[in-house]
Amino acid sequence: MALSLSNPARRRLRTLGFLSPWLVGFSVFFAYPLIATVYFSFMHYNQIKEPTFVGLRNWTYVFDQMPLFWPALRNTLWLVVIMVAVRVVFGLSLGLLITKIKTGAGFFRTAFYIPYLAPPVAATVAFVFLLNPGSGPVNEILGSMGISGPNWFNDPDTAKPSLVLLSLWGIGDLMVIFMAALLDVPKEQYEAAELDGAGPWAKFRYVTWPSITPIVMFAVVTGVVQTMQYYTQALVAGKVASGVNIGPGSVIQPGYPDHSTLTVPQLVYQMGFQNFNTGAACVLSLVLFAIAMAVTMLLMRKRSGLLAAED
Amino acid sequence: MTSTTLSAPASASTPERTSPNRGPAAARARRKRILHWIAVHSVAIAVALLFLLPFVFVFLTSVMSDSQAMSGDLWPDSWHWSNYKAVFETPGFLDWWRNSLMYAGLGTLFTVCSAIPVAYALAKFRFRGRRTAMLLVISTMMLPPQVIVIPMYLVWAQQFHLSGTLWPLIIPMAFGDAYSIFLLRQFLLTIPKEYIESAKVDGCGEFRTMVKIVVPMAKPGIAAIALFQFFYCWNDYFGPQIYAAQNPGAWTLSYGLESFKSAHAVNWNMTMAATLLVMAPVIIVFFFAQKAFVEGVTLTGVKG
C-alpha cells in the first residue's frame, strides 16, 4: 500500500500509526464527551424524553437557585486551599525528616509511605471507625488522657478537618517526590553556605528552597487539580459516619453532616445520576472543567518545567 | 519489614569520618551530633507510630467479638479469627474479588499495550504538532473524570447497553491512558538515541526497534505504569459507582466495601476485617515491586 508513497508521507503515516490508540481515545473519550457536555448544558434532558433547547436556563438555575451549589463550591475551594497547603507543608517536612535519618531509613520510609497505598474507600472507612466519637480508639485514648475528643466526622465544624487528617495519612507520594528533590540539591552549596556561617534556617532558605521551588510548584498544581475532583473520601466518610443503613446507589442527604462534606463532583453525581437533571449536571461539570483548565495553564508555564526536557 | 528500603539513593548525609576525638571542640561537636541523632530519630519514631497505629487498631478490632468491637476497647479479649472466614462467606464478596481482578488486570494490560507505542512516538519521533500533542495529553491527565462522565454514561448505557458491567471502564483503557503515556514518555526520554539509531542501521523497522530494543530497556517504566494503573483500578470507586451500581454482580471490592459496612451497620469487627482484606493485595504487591513503584512516583515529579 505504501509503495508509491514518498518518504515524508510514509513517515507521517508511521507516526499516525503509533499515535493511533491515543488519537482514537482522545477523540472518542475526551473531545466528543467534552463537546456533548457543552451541548447538554443548554438542554433540558431527563435521559428519557428527547432533549429540548432551553438556552441559559440550566446555567442560571445552577448559579442562582440550586440550593447546594454555593455550599458545595465553598467546600471544594476550602479543601483546595487548606488541604493542598497542609499537605505540601507536611509532605515537605516529612521529606526533610527522612533525608536526615541515618539509622533505619528504609524502615521509616516504608512506614511513612505505606498508608498512601491503602485504597481510599478502605482508608476512609477505617478512619471513620478510628475517629468515631462514641467508641473510636482515638477518642478512647484522648479520654484516658483526660481530653474529651471532638466529634470528628459527625460535626460540621470538624468533618472537613478530619478529611484533611485522612489525606495526611496518605502523604507518602508527596514525601517521595520531595525526598528525591531534596537529595538532588548539590551538596557543595550546603558546604559553601556552612563556610559562610549559615545556620539551619539560612541553609534552608537560601540553598534548599530555591532548588526545590519547581517541585513545590508541581506539588501545589497537581494537588489543586486532584482536590478539585475530591469525591470518594468525602462521599464515603459522609455515608459511613451518618450511620444510616444504606447501600450504594441509595439516595441520601449528601455531604453529612449539614452538607459540610459535599463537594462539586458529588453534586455532579447527584444531579446526573439521581435527579436525572442532565443539564444542571453538565453545567456543574463545566465549572469544574474551567477551574481545572485554569490550573493546568499554570502548569504549562515554563517554570514548572513539565515539558522542559523536550527542548 | 526492617530490611526493606523504599528507594535506592542512600540518605543525604553520611557521618563524616572525624579525627580521633581530641580536645573540647571535638567533644562538643560529637555531643551535638549525638543530640541531633536522638532528636531526629525520636521525631521519626513518633511519626512512624502515628502512621502505623491505624493499621494496628483496624487489625485488633477485626479480631474482636461483635460486642467488644462496639465497646471502645483497644485490645481483644479473645481472638476471633473466624471473622475473616465470615467475611469471605458473605454473599457477593468473592464476586467482588473476581470483578476487581478483572477490572484491574484487563485494564492494566490494555493500558500498557496502548501506552507503549504512543509514548514511544511522543518521546522519539520528530513531527509537526508533537508539542501540541503533549499539551493535549497533559490536559487530559488534568481533567477531573466528572467533567465528561455524563455523555460517556449516556453513550455506554443507551447505545451499547453496557451499564451494569465494568466494560465501559475497561474498554477505553485500550485507547491510551494520558497519565500512563505521560509517565512512560518521561521515562523513554532517558533512553539514549544511539541505541535506537544503531538498531535502525542494523535494518530494524520502527516497530521492531520498539519491541526488541526499547521495550526491554523501558521495563522499569513499564512496570511503574502497570502498577499505577492496577492500583488506580483497584481503588476506583467513582467508575464502578457510575456503571456497576445497579448490578451487585458487577461490583468491585472498593465499591462493595461500603455496602458491606451498611449491611453490617453495627459490626465494626467484620467491617474492619473486610477493610484489611481490601488493603492487603495492594500492600502485598507493593512489597514485591516497591522499586518500580517509587521510581514511578519520582518520575512524575522530578524528571521532566
Coordinates of C-alpha atoms in Angstrom, one line a residue:
Chain A
M1 CA 0.0 0.0 0.0
A2 CA 2.8 2.4 0.9
L3 CA 4.8 1.5 -2.2
S4 CA 4.1 4.7 -4.1
L5 CA 4.3 7.0 -1.1
S6 CA 7.2 9.4 -0.7
N7 CA 9.4 9.2 2.3
P8 CA 7.9 12.1 4.3
A9 CA 4.4 10.8 3.7
R10 CA 5.4 7.4 4.8
R11 CA 6.9 8.8 8.0
R12 CA 3.8 10.8 8.7
L13 CA 1.7 7.6 8.3
R14 CA 4.0 5.7 10.6
T15 CA 3.7 8.5 13.2
L16 CA -0.1 8.3 12.9
G17 CA 0.1 4.6 13.3
F18 CA 2.0 4.7 16.5
L19 CA -0.3 7.5 17.9
S20 CA -3.5 5.9 16.7
P21 CA -4.6 4.4 20.0
W22 CA -4.4 7.7 21.7
L23 CA -5.8 9.6 18.7
V24 CA -8.9 7.4 18.8
G25 CA -9.0 7.6 22.6
F26 CA -8.7 11.3 22.7
S27 CA -11.4 12.0 20.1
V28 CA -13.9 9.4 21.4
F29 CA -13.3 9.5 25.1
F30 CA -12.3 13.1 25.6
A31 CA -13.2 15.5 22.8
Y32 CA -16.6 14.1 22.0
P33 CA -17.9 14.0 25.6
L34 CA -16.5 17.4 26.3
I35 CA -18.4 18.9 23.3
A36 CA -21.5 16.8 24.4
T37 CA -21.2 18.3 27.9
V38 CA -21.4 21.8 26.5
Y39 CA -24.3 20.8 24.3
F40 CA -26.3 19.2 27.2
S41 CA -25.6 22.3 29.4
F42 CA -28.0 24.2 27.1
M43 CA -30.6 21.4 27.0
H44 CA -33.3 20.2 29.2
Y45 CA -32.9 16.4 29.3
N46 CA -34.1 13.8 31.8
Q47 CA -32.5 10.9 30.0
I48 CA -35.8 9.6 28.8
K49 CA -37.5 12.2 26.6
E50 CA -35.7 13.8 23.8
P51 CA -33.5 16.8 24.9
T52 CA -35.0 20.3 24.3
F53 CA -33.1 23.5 24.0
V54 CA -33.5 25.8 27.0
G55 CA -30.8 28.4 26.4
L56 CA -29.1 29.6 29.6
R57 CA -31.8 28.2 31.9
N58 CA -29.5 25.5 33.4
W59 CA -26.8 28.0 34.0
T60 CA -29.0 30.5 35.8
Y61 CA -30.5 27.7 37.7
V62 CA -27.2 26.4 39.0
F63 CA -25.8 29.8 39.9
D64 CA -29.0 31.4 41.2
Q65 CA -31.3 28.8 42.5
M66 CA -29.6 25.5 43.2
P67 CA -29.6 25.4 47.0
L68 CA -26.5 23.3 47.3
F69 CA -24.3 24.8 44.6
W70 CA -22.6 27.5 46.7
P71 CA -22.0 25.3 49.8
A72 CA -20.5 22.6 47.5
L73 CA -18.3 25.1 45.7
R74 CA -17.2 26.7 49.0
N75 CA -16.4 23.2 50.4
T76 CA -14.4 22.3 47.3
L77 CA -12.5 25.6 47.5
W78 CA -11.9 25.2 51.2
L79 CA -10.4 21.7 50.6
V80 CA -8.4 23.0 47.6
V81 CA -6.8 25.8 49.7
I82 CA -6.4 24.1 53.2
M83 CA -5.8 20.5 52.2
V84 CA -3.2 21.4 49.5
A85 CA -1.4 23.8 51.8
V86 CA -1.3 21.5 54.7
R87 CA -0.3 18.5 52.5
V88 CA 2.6 20.4 50.9
V89 CA 3.9 21.7 54.2
F90 CA 3.6 18.3 55.9
G91 CA 5.0 16.4 52.8
L92 CA 8.0 18.7 52.7
S93 CA 8.6 18.4 56.4
L94 CA 8.4 14.6 56.1
G95 CA 10.8 14.7 53.2
L96 CA 13.2 16.8 55.2
L97 CA 13.0 14.5 58.1
I98 CA 13.5 11.4 56.0
T99 CA 16.7 12.8 54.5
K100 CA 18.1 13.5 58.0
I101 CA 17.5 9.9 59.2
K102 CA 20.7 7.9 59.4
T103 CA 19.6 4.7 61.2
G104 CA 16.7 2.6 59.9
A105 CA 16.0 4.9 57.0
G106 CA 14.5 2.1 55.0
F107 CA 12.0 1.2 57.8
F108 CA 10.9 4.8 58.2
R109 CA 10.4 5.5 54.5
T110 CA 8.3 2.4 54.2
A111 CA 6.3 3.3 57.4
F112 CA 5.5 6.8 56.1
Y113 CA 4.8 5.6 52.6
I114 CA 2.6 2.6 53.2
P115 CA -0.7 4.3 54.2
Y116 CA -0.6 6.1 50.8
L117 CA -1.3 2.7 49.2
A118 CA -4.5 2.0 51.2
P119 CA -7.5 2.1 48.9
P120 CA -9.4 5.4 49.5
V121 CA -12.6 3.6 50.4
A122 CA -10.9 1.3 52.9
A123 CA -8.8 4.2 54.4
T124 CA -12.0 6.3 54.8
V125 CA -14.0 3.5 56.4
A126 CA -11.1 2.8 58.7
F127 CA -10.8 6.5 59.7
V128 CA -14.5 6.9 60.3
F129 CA -14.1 3.9 62.7
L130 CA -11.0 5.2 64.4
L131 CA -12.4 8.7 64.8
N132 CA -16.0 7.8 65.7
P133 CA -17.0 9.8 68.7
G134 CA -18.6 7.1 70.8
S135 CA -16.3 4.2 70.8
G136 CA -13.5 5.0 68.4
P137 CA -9.9 4.2 69.6
V138 CA -8.8 7.8 69.1
N139 CA -11.3 9.4 71.4
E140 CA -10.9 6.5 73.8
I141 CA -7.2 7.3 74.1
L142 CA -7.8 11.0 74.3
G143 CA -10.4 10.3 77.0
S144 CA -7.9 8.2 79.0
M145 CA -5.6 11.3 79.0
G146 CA -8.5 13.4 80.3
I147 CA -9.2 15.1 77.0
S148 CA -12.7 14.9 75.6
G149 CA -12.2 14.4 71.9
P150 CA -14.2 16.2 69.1
N151 CA -17.0 14.6 67.2
W152 CA -14.7 14.4 64.0
F153 CA -16.8 13.3 61.0
N154 CA -20.0 13.8 62.9
D155 CA -19.7 17.6 63.4
P156 CA -19.9 20.1 60.6
D157 CA -17.1 22.1 62.1
T158 CA -14.6 19.2 62.2
A159 CA -15.7 17.0 59.3
K160 CA -13.6 18.7 56.7
P161 CA -10.5 18.9 59.0
S162 CA -11.0 15.2 59.6
L163 CA -10.8 14.7 55.9
V164 CA -7.5 16.7 55.9
L165 CA -6.2 14.4 58.6
L166 CA -7.1 11.4 56.4
S167 CA -5.3 13.0 53.5
L168 CA -2.2 13.5 55.6
W169 CA -2.2 9.8 56.4
G170 CA -1.7 9.2 52.7
I171 CA 1.1 11.7 52.2
G172 CA 3.6 9.1 51.0
D173 CA 3.6 10.1 47.4
L174 CA 4.5 13.7 48.1
M175 CA 7.1 12.6 50.6
V176 CA 8.9 10.6 48.0
I177 CA 8.7 13.4 45.4
F178 CA 10.1 15.9 47.9
M179 CA 12.7 13.4 49.1
A180 CA 14.0 12.9 45.6
A181 CA 14.2 16.7 45.1
L182 CA 16.0 17.3 48.3
L183 CA 18.6 14.6 47.5
D184 CA 19.2 16.4 44.2
V185 CA 20.3 19.6 45.9
P186 CA 24.0 20.0 45.2
K187 CA 25.9 19.2 48.4
E188 CA 28.7 21.7 47.6
Q189 CA 26.2 24.5 48.1
Y190 CA 25.5 23.4 51.7
E191 CA 29.2 23.3 52.3
A192 CA 29.7 26.7 50.9
A193 CA 26.8 28.1 53.0
E194 CA 28.3 26.5 56.1
L195 CA 31.6 28.1 55.5
D196 CA 29.7 31.4 55.3
G197 CA 28.3 30.6 58.8
A198 CA 24.8 29.9 57.7
G199 CA 22.5 28.3 60.3
P200 CA 19.9 25.6 59.5
W201 CA 17.2 28.1 58.6
A202 CA 19.5 30.2 56.4
K203 CA 20.6 27.0 54.6
F204 CA 17.0 26.0 54.0
R205 CA 16.0 29.5 52.9
Y206 CA 19.0 30.2 50.6
V207 CA 20.1 26.8 49.4
T208 CA 17.3 24.2 49.7
W209 CA 14.3 26.3 48.9
P210 CA 15.4 27.9 45.6
S211 CA 16.4 24.5 44.3
I212 CA 13.1 22.7 45.2
T213 CA 10.7 25.5 44.2
P214 CA 9.8 23.9 40.9
I215 CA 8.8 20.7 42.7
V216 CA 6.8 22.6 45.3
M217 CA 5.1 24.3 42.4
F218 CA 4.4 21.0 40.8
A219 CA 3.0 19.5 44.0
V220 CA 0.7 22.5 44.5
V221 CA -0.7 22.4 41.0
T222 CA -1.3 18.7 40.9
G223 CA -2.7 18.9 44.4
V224 CA -5.2 21.6 43.3
V225 CA -6.3 19.5 40.3
Q226 CA -6.6 16.4 42.4
T227 CA -8.6 18.2 45.1
M228 CA -10.9 19.7 42.5
Q229 CA -12.1 16.2 41.9
Y230 CA -12.3 15.2 45.5
Y231 CA -15.1 12.7 45.7
T232 CA -14.6 9.2 47.1
Q233 CA -13.4 10.1 50.6
A234 CA -15.9 12.8 51.1
L235 CA -18.8 10.7 50.0
V236 CA -17.8 7.6 51.9
A237 CA -17.0 9.5 55.1
G238 CA -20.4 11.2 55.0
K239 CA -22.3 8.0 54.3
V240 CA -20.5 5.8 56.8
A241 CA -20.4 8.5 59.5
S242 CA -24.1 9.1 59.2
G243 CA -24.6 5.5 60.3
V244 CA -27.8 5.1 58.3
N245 CA -28.3 1.7 57.0
I246 CA -27.8 2.5 53.3
G247 CA -26.3 0.7 50.4
P248 CA -24.5 2.1 47.4
G249 CA -26.9 3.7 44.9
S250 CA -29.4 4.7 47.6
V251 CA -30.3 8.4 47.7
I252 CA -29.2 10.1 50.9
Q253 CA -28.9 13.7 52.0
P254 CA -25.4 14.4 50.6
G255 CA -22.5 15.8 52.5
Y256 CA -23.3 14.6 56.0
P257 CA -23.2 16.4 58.4
D258 CA -25.1 19.6 57.3
H259 CA -23.6 19.4 53.8
S260 CA -20.2 20.1 55.3
T261 CA -18.5 17.4 53.2
L262 CA -20.5 18.0 50.0
T263 CA -18.1 18.7 47.0
V264 CA -18.9 19.8 43.5
P265 CA -18.1 16.3 42.0
Q266 CA -20.6 14.8 44.4
L267 CA -23.2 17.3 43.2
V268 CA -22.4 16.3 39.6
Y269 CA -23.2 12.7 40.5
Q270 CA -26.3 13.6 42.4
M271 CA -27.7 15.8 39.6
G272 CA -26.8 13.5 36.8
F273 CA -27.5 10.1 38.2
Q274 CA -30.0 10.6 41.0
N275 CA -32.1 13.6 39.9
F276 CA -31.6 13.0 36.2
N277 CA -31.1 16.7 35.6
T278 CA -28.6 16.2 32.9
G279 CA -28.4 19.9 32.0
A280 CA -27.5 21.1 35.5
A281 CA -25.0 18.3 36.0
C282 CA -23.3 19.3 32.8
V283 CA -23.1 22.9 33.9
L284 CA -21.5 21.8 37.1
S285 CA -19.1 19.7 35.1
L286 CA -18.1 22.7 33.1
V287 CA -17.5 24.7 36.3
L288 CA -15.0 22.0 37.4
F289 CA -13.5 22.0 33.9
A290 CA -13.0 25.8 33.9
I291 CA -11.2 25.7 37.2
A292 CA -9.1 22.6 36.3
M293 CA -8.1 24.2 32.9
A294 CA -7.0 27.4 34.6
V295 CA -4.8 25.5 36.9
T296 CA -3.4 23.4 34.0
M297 CA -2.5 26.5 32.1
L298 CA -0.4 27.5 35.2
L299 CA 1.3 24.1 35.0
M300 CA 2.2 24.6 31.3
R301 CA 4.2 27.6 32.1
K302 CA 7.9 27.2 31.8
R303 CA 8.8 27.4 35.4
S304 CA 7.1 24.2 36.4
G305 CA 9.3 22.5 33.9
L306 CA 6.9 19.8 32.9
L307 CA 7.8 19.9 29.2
A308 CA 11.4 21.2 29.6
A309 CA 13.2 18.1 28.6
E310 CA 11.9 18.4 25.1
D311 CA 13.8 21.5 24.0
Chain B
M1 CA 9.9 -5.2 57.3
T2 CA 13.0 -3.5 58.6
S3 CA 15.1 -4.9 55.8
T4 CA 13.1 -3.3 53.1
T5 CA 14.2 0.0 51.6
L6 CA 11.9 2.3 49.7
S7 CA 14.4 3.6 47.2
A8 CA 17.9 3.3 46.1
P9 CA 19.6 6.5 47.0
A10 CA 21.2 6.5 50.4
S11 CA 20.2 9.2 52.8
A12 CA 21.7 12.6 52.2
S13 CA 24.4 12.7 54.7
T14 CA 26.7 10.0 56.0
P15 CA 28.5 10.5 59.2
E16 CA 31.8 12.2 58.2
R17 CA 34.9 10.5 59.3
T18 CA 36.4 12.5 62.2
S19 CA 39.8 12.5 63.5
P20 CA 40.2 10.7 66.9
N21 CA 38.4 12.8 69.4
R22 CA 40.8 15.3 70.8
G23 CA 40.1 18.4 72.7
P24 CA 36.9 20.0 73.9
A25 CA 35.8 21.3 70.5
A26 CA 35.7 17.8 69.1
A27 CA 33.9 16.5 72.1
R28 CA 31.3 19.3 71.8
A29 CA 30.8 18.5 68.1
R30 CA 30.4 14.9 68.9
R31 CA 27.8 15.6 71.6
K32 CA 26.0 17.9 69.2
R33 CA 25.9 15.1 66.6
I34 CA 24.5 12.6 69.1
L35 CA 21.9 15.0 70.3
H36 CA 20.9 15.7 66.7
W37 CA 20.7 11.9 66.0
I38 CA 18.5 11.4 69.1
A39 CA 16.2 14.3 68.2
V40 CA 15.7 13.3 64.6
H41 CA 15.1 9.6 65.5
S42 CA 12.6 10.5 68.3
V43 CA 10.6 12.6 65.9
A44 CA 10.8 9.8 63.2
I45 CA 9.6 7.1 65.7
A46 CA 6.7 9.3 66.9
V47 CA 5.6 10.0 63.3
A48 CA 6.0 6.4 62.3
L49 CA 3.9 5.3 65.2
L50 CA 1.1 7.7 64.2
F51 CA 1.3 6.3 60.6
L52 CA 1.2 2.7 61.6
L53 CA -1.3 2.8 64.6
P54 CA -4.4 3.0 62.3
F55 CA -3.4 -0.4 60.8
V56 CA -2.8 -1.8 64.3
F57 CA -6.2 -0.6 65.6
V58 CA -8.0 -1.8 62.5
F59 CA -6.4 -5.2 62.8
L60 CA -7.1 -5.5 66.6
T61 CA -10.7 -4.6 66.0
S62 CA -11.1 -7.1 63.2
V63 CA -10.5 -10.0 65.5
M64 CA -12.8 -8.8 68.3
S65 CA -16.2 -10.3 69.1
D66 CA -19.2 -8.3 67.8
S67 CA -20.0 -6.8 71.2
Q68 CA -16.4 -5.9 72.1
A69 CA -15.9 -4.1 68.8
M70 CA -18.6 -1.6 69.8
S71 CA -17.2 -1.1 73.3
G72 CA -14.2 1.1 72.6
D73 CA -11.8 -1.5 74.0
L74 CA -8.4 -1.4 72.3
W75 CA -7.2 -4.9 72.9
P76 CA -9.3 -8.0 72.0
D77 CA -10.4 -10.2 74.9
S78 CA -10.3 -13.3 72.7
W79 CA -9.1 -13.6 69.1
H80 CA -12.0 -14.3 66.7
W81 CA -10.1 -15.3 63.6
S82 CA -13.4 -16.7 62.3
N83 CA -14.4 -13.1 61.4
Y84 CA -12.3 -13.3 58.3
K85 CA -13.9 -16.6 57.3
A86 CA -17.3 -15.0 57.8
V87 CA -16.3 -12.0 55.6
F88 CA -15.3 -14.4 52.8
E89 CA -18.6 -16.2 53.2
T90 CA -20.6 -13.0 52.8
P91 CA -22.7 -13.3 49.7
G92 CA -21.1 -11.4 46.9
F93 CA -17.7 -10.9 48.5
L94 CA -15.9 -13.4 46.2
D95 CA -17.6 -11.9 43.2
W96 CA -16.2 -8.5 44.1
W97 CA -12.8 -10.0 44.2
R98 CA -13.2 -11.5 40.8
N99 CA -14.6 -8.3 39.4
S100 CA -11.8 -6.2 40.9
L101 CA -9.2 -8.6 39.5
M102 CA -10.8 -8.5 36.1
Y103 CA -11.1 -4.7 36.0
A104 CA -7.6 -4.1 37.3
G105 CA -6.0 -7.0 35.3
L106 CA -7.5 -6.2 31.9
G107 CA -7.3 -2.5 32.5
T108 CA -3.6 -2.7 33.2
L109 CA -3.0 -5.0 30.2
F110 CA -4.9 -2.6 27.8
T111 CA -3.2 0.5 29.3
V112 CA 0.3 -0.9 28.9
C113 CA -0.3 -2.2 25.3
S114 CA -1.7 1.1 24.2
A115 CA 0.6 3.5 26.1
I116 CA 3.9 2.0 24.7
P117 CA 3.6 3.0 21.0
V118 CA 2.1 6.4 21.8
A119 CA 4.7 7.2 24.4
Y120 CA 7.4 5.9 22.1
A121 CA 6.3 8.2 19.3
L122 CA 5.9 11.2 21.6
A123 CA 9.4 10.7 23.0
K124 CA 11.4 9.7 20.0
F125 CA 9.7 10.8 16.7
R126 CA 10.1 14.3 15.5
F127 CA 6.9 15.5 13.8
R128 CA 4.9 18.6 13.5
G129 CA 2.4 19.0 16.3
R130 CA 4.4 17.0 18.7
R131 CA 4.3 19.7 21.3
T132 CA 0.6 20.2 20.9
A133 CA 0.0 16.5 21.3
M134 CA 2.0 16.6 24.5
L135 CA -0.1 19.5 25.8
L136 CA -3.3 17.7 24.9
V137 CA -2.1 14.6 26.8
I138 CA -1.3 16.7 29.9
S139 CA -4.6 18.4 29.6
T140 CA -6.5 15.1 29.6
M141 CA -4.4 14.0 32.5
M142 CA -5.5 17.0 34.5
L143 CA -9.2 16.7 33.7
P144 CA -11.5 15.6 36.5
P145 CA -13.3 12.5 35.4
Q146 CA -16.6 14.1 36.4
V147 CA -16.3 16.6 33.5
I148 CA -17.0 14.0 30.8
V149 CA -18.8 11.3 32.7
I150 CA -22.4 12.2 31.8
P151 CA -22.2 12.0 28.0
M152 CA -20.0 8.9 28.3
Y153 CA -22.5 7.2 30.5
L154 CA -25.3 8.0 28.1
V155 CA -23.4 6.5 25.2
W156 CA -22.5 3.3 27.0
A157 CA -25.9 2.9 28.5
Q158 CA -28.1 3.9 25.6
Q159 CA -26.1 3.0 22.5
F160 CA -24.2 -0.1 23.7
H161 CA -26.4 -1.2 26.6
L162 CA -23.3 -1.9 28.8
S163 CA -24.4 -0.3 32.0
G164 CA -24.3 -2.8 34.8
T165 CA -21.0 -4.1 33.6
L166 CA -17.4 -2.9 34.0
W167 CA -16.7 -2.9 30.3
P168 CA -17.3 0.9 29.9
L169 CA -14.4 1.3 32.3
I170 CA -12.1 -1.3 30.8
I171 CA -12.6 -0.7 27.0
P172 CA -11.4 2.9 27.0
M173 CA -8.1 1.8 28.5
A174 CA -7.2 0.1 25.2
F175 CA -7.0 3.6 23.7
G176 CA -4.3 5.2 25.8
D177 CA -4.4 6.5 29.3
A178 CA -3.0 10.0 29.4
Y179 CA -1.2 9.6 32.8
S180 CA 0.5 6.4 31.7
I181 CA 1.5 7.9 28.3
F182 CA 3.0 10.9 30.0
L183 CA 4.9 8.9 32.6
L184 CA 6.2 6.4 30.1
R185 CA 7.3 9.2 27.7
Q186 CA 9.2 10.8 30.5
F187 CA 11.0 7.5 31.1
L188 CA 11.7 6.9 27.4
L189 CA 13.3 10.3 27.1
T190 CA 16.1 9.0 29.3
I191 CA 17.0 6.2 26.8
P192 CA 19.9 7.4 24.6
K193 CA 19.1 7.8 20.9
E194 CA 22.2 5.8 19.9
Y195 CA 20.5 2.5 20.8
I196 CA 17.6 3.3 18.5
E197 CA 19.8 4.5 15.7
S198 CA 22.1 1.5 15.8
A199 CA 19.0 -0.8 15.6
K200 CA 17.9 1.0 12.5
V201 CA 21.4 0.8 11.0
D202 CA 21.0 -3.0 11.5
G203 CA 17.9 -2.8 9.4
C204 CA 15.2 -2.9 12.1
G205 CA 11.9 -1.2 11.3
E206 CA 10.4 1.3 13.7
F207 CA 8.0 -1.2 15.2
R208 CA 10.7 -3.9 15.6
T209 CA 13.0 -1.4 17.2
M210 CA 10.3 -0.5 19.7
V211 CA 9.6 -4.2 20.6
K212 CA 13.1 -5.5 20.5
I213 CA 15.2 -2.6 21.8
V214 CA 13.0 0.0 23.6
V215 CA 10.6 -2.2 25.5
P216 CA 13.3 -4.3 27.2
M217 CA 15.2 -1.1 28.2
A218 CA 12.0 0.5 29.4
K219 CA 11.0 -2.3 31.7
P220 CA 11.2 -0.2 34.9
G221 CA 9.0 2.5 33.3
I222 CA 6.5 -0.1 32.0
A223 CA 6.4 -1.7 35.4
A224 CA 5.7 1.6 37.0
I225 CA 2.7 2.5 34.8
A226 CA 1.4 -1.1 35.1
L227 CA 1.5 -0.8 38.9
F228 CA -0.1 2.6 38.9
Q229 CA -2.9 1.5 36.6
F230 CA -3.5 -1.6 38.7
F231 CA -3.8 0.4 41.8
Y232 CA -6.0 3.0 40.1
C233 CA -8.5 0.3 39.0
W234 CA -8.3 -1.5 42.3
N235 CA -9.0 1.7 44.2
D236 CA -11.5 3.2 41.8
Y237 CA -14.9 4.0 43.4
F238 CA -16.4 6.6 41.1
G239 CA -16.2 4.5 37.9
P240 CA -17.9 1.3 39.3
Q241 CA -20.4 3.6 41.0
I242 CA -21.4 5.1 37.7
Y243 CA -21.6 1.9 35.7
A244 CA -22.0 -1.0 38.1
A245 CA -24.2 0.4 40.9
Q246 CA -27.4 -1.1 39.7
N247 CA -25.9 -4.6 39.3
P248 CA -24.4 -6.0 42.5
G249 CA -22.9 -8.9 40.4
A250 CA -20.6 -6.3 38.8
W251 CA -19.5 -4.5 42.0
T252 CA -15.8 -4.3 42.7
L253 CA -14.2 -4.7 46.2
S254 CA -13.7 -0.9 46.6
Y255 CA -17.3 -0.3 45.8
G256 CA -18.7 -3.3 47.6
L257 CA -16.8 -2.4 50.8
E258 CA -19.1 0.5 51.6
S259 CA -22.2 -1.6 51.1
F260 CA -20.6 -4.2 53.3
K261 CA -20.4 -1.5 56.1
S262 CA -24.1 -0.7 55.5
A263 CA -25.2 -4.3 55.7
H264 CA -23.2 -4.7 58.9
A265 CA -24.2 -1.4 60.4
V266 CA -23.1 -2.3 63.9
N267 CA -20.4 -4.9 63.2
W268 CA -17.2 -2.9 63.2
N269 CA -15.2 -6.0 63.6
M270 CA -16.5 -7.5 60.3
T271 CA -16.1 -4.2 58.6
M272 CA -12.5 -3.8 59.7
A273 CA -11.7 -7.4 58.6
A274 CA -13.1 -6.6 55.2
T275 CA -11.3 -3.3 55.1
L276 CA -8.0 -5.1 55.8
L277 CA -8.8 -7.6 53.1
V278 CA -9.3 -4.8 50.6
M279 CA -6.0 -3.2 51.6
A280 CA -4.0 -6.4 51.6
P281 CA -3.4 -7.1 47.9
V282 CA -2.2 -3.5 47.3
I283 CA 0.3 -3.7 50.1
I284 CA 1.5 -7.2 49.2
V285 CA 2.0 -6.1 45.6
F286 CA 3.9 -3.1 46.9
F287 CA 6.4 -5.2 48.9
F288 CA 7.2 -7.2 45.8
A289 CA 7.5 -4.2 43.4
Q290 CA 8.4 -1.2 45.6
K291 CA 11.4 -0.2 43.5
A292 CA 9.4 0.2 40.3
F293 CA 6.7 2.0 42.2
V294 CA 8.9 4.5 43.9
E295 CA 10.7 5.1 40.6
G296 CA 7.4 5.9 39.0
V297 CA 6.4 8.4 41.8
T298 CA 9.7 10.1 41.5
L299 CA 9.4 10.2 37.7
T300 CA 6.1 12.1 37.8
G301 CA 7.5 14.9 39.9
V302 CA 11.2 15.2 39.3
K303 CA 12.4 14.2 36.0
G304 CA 10.9 16.1 33.1

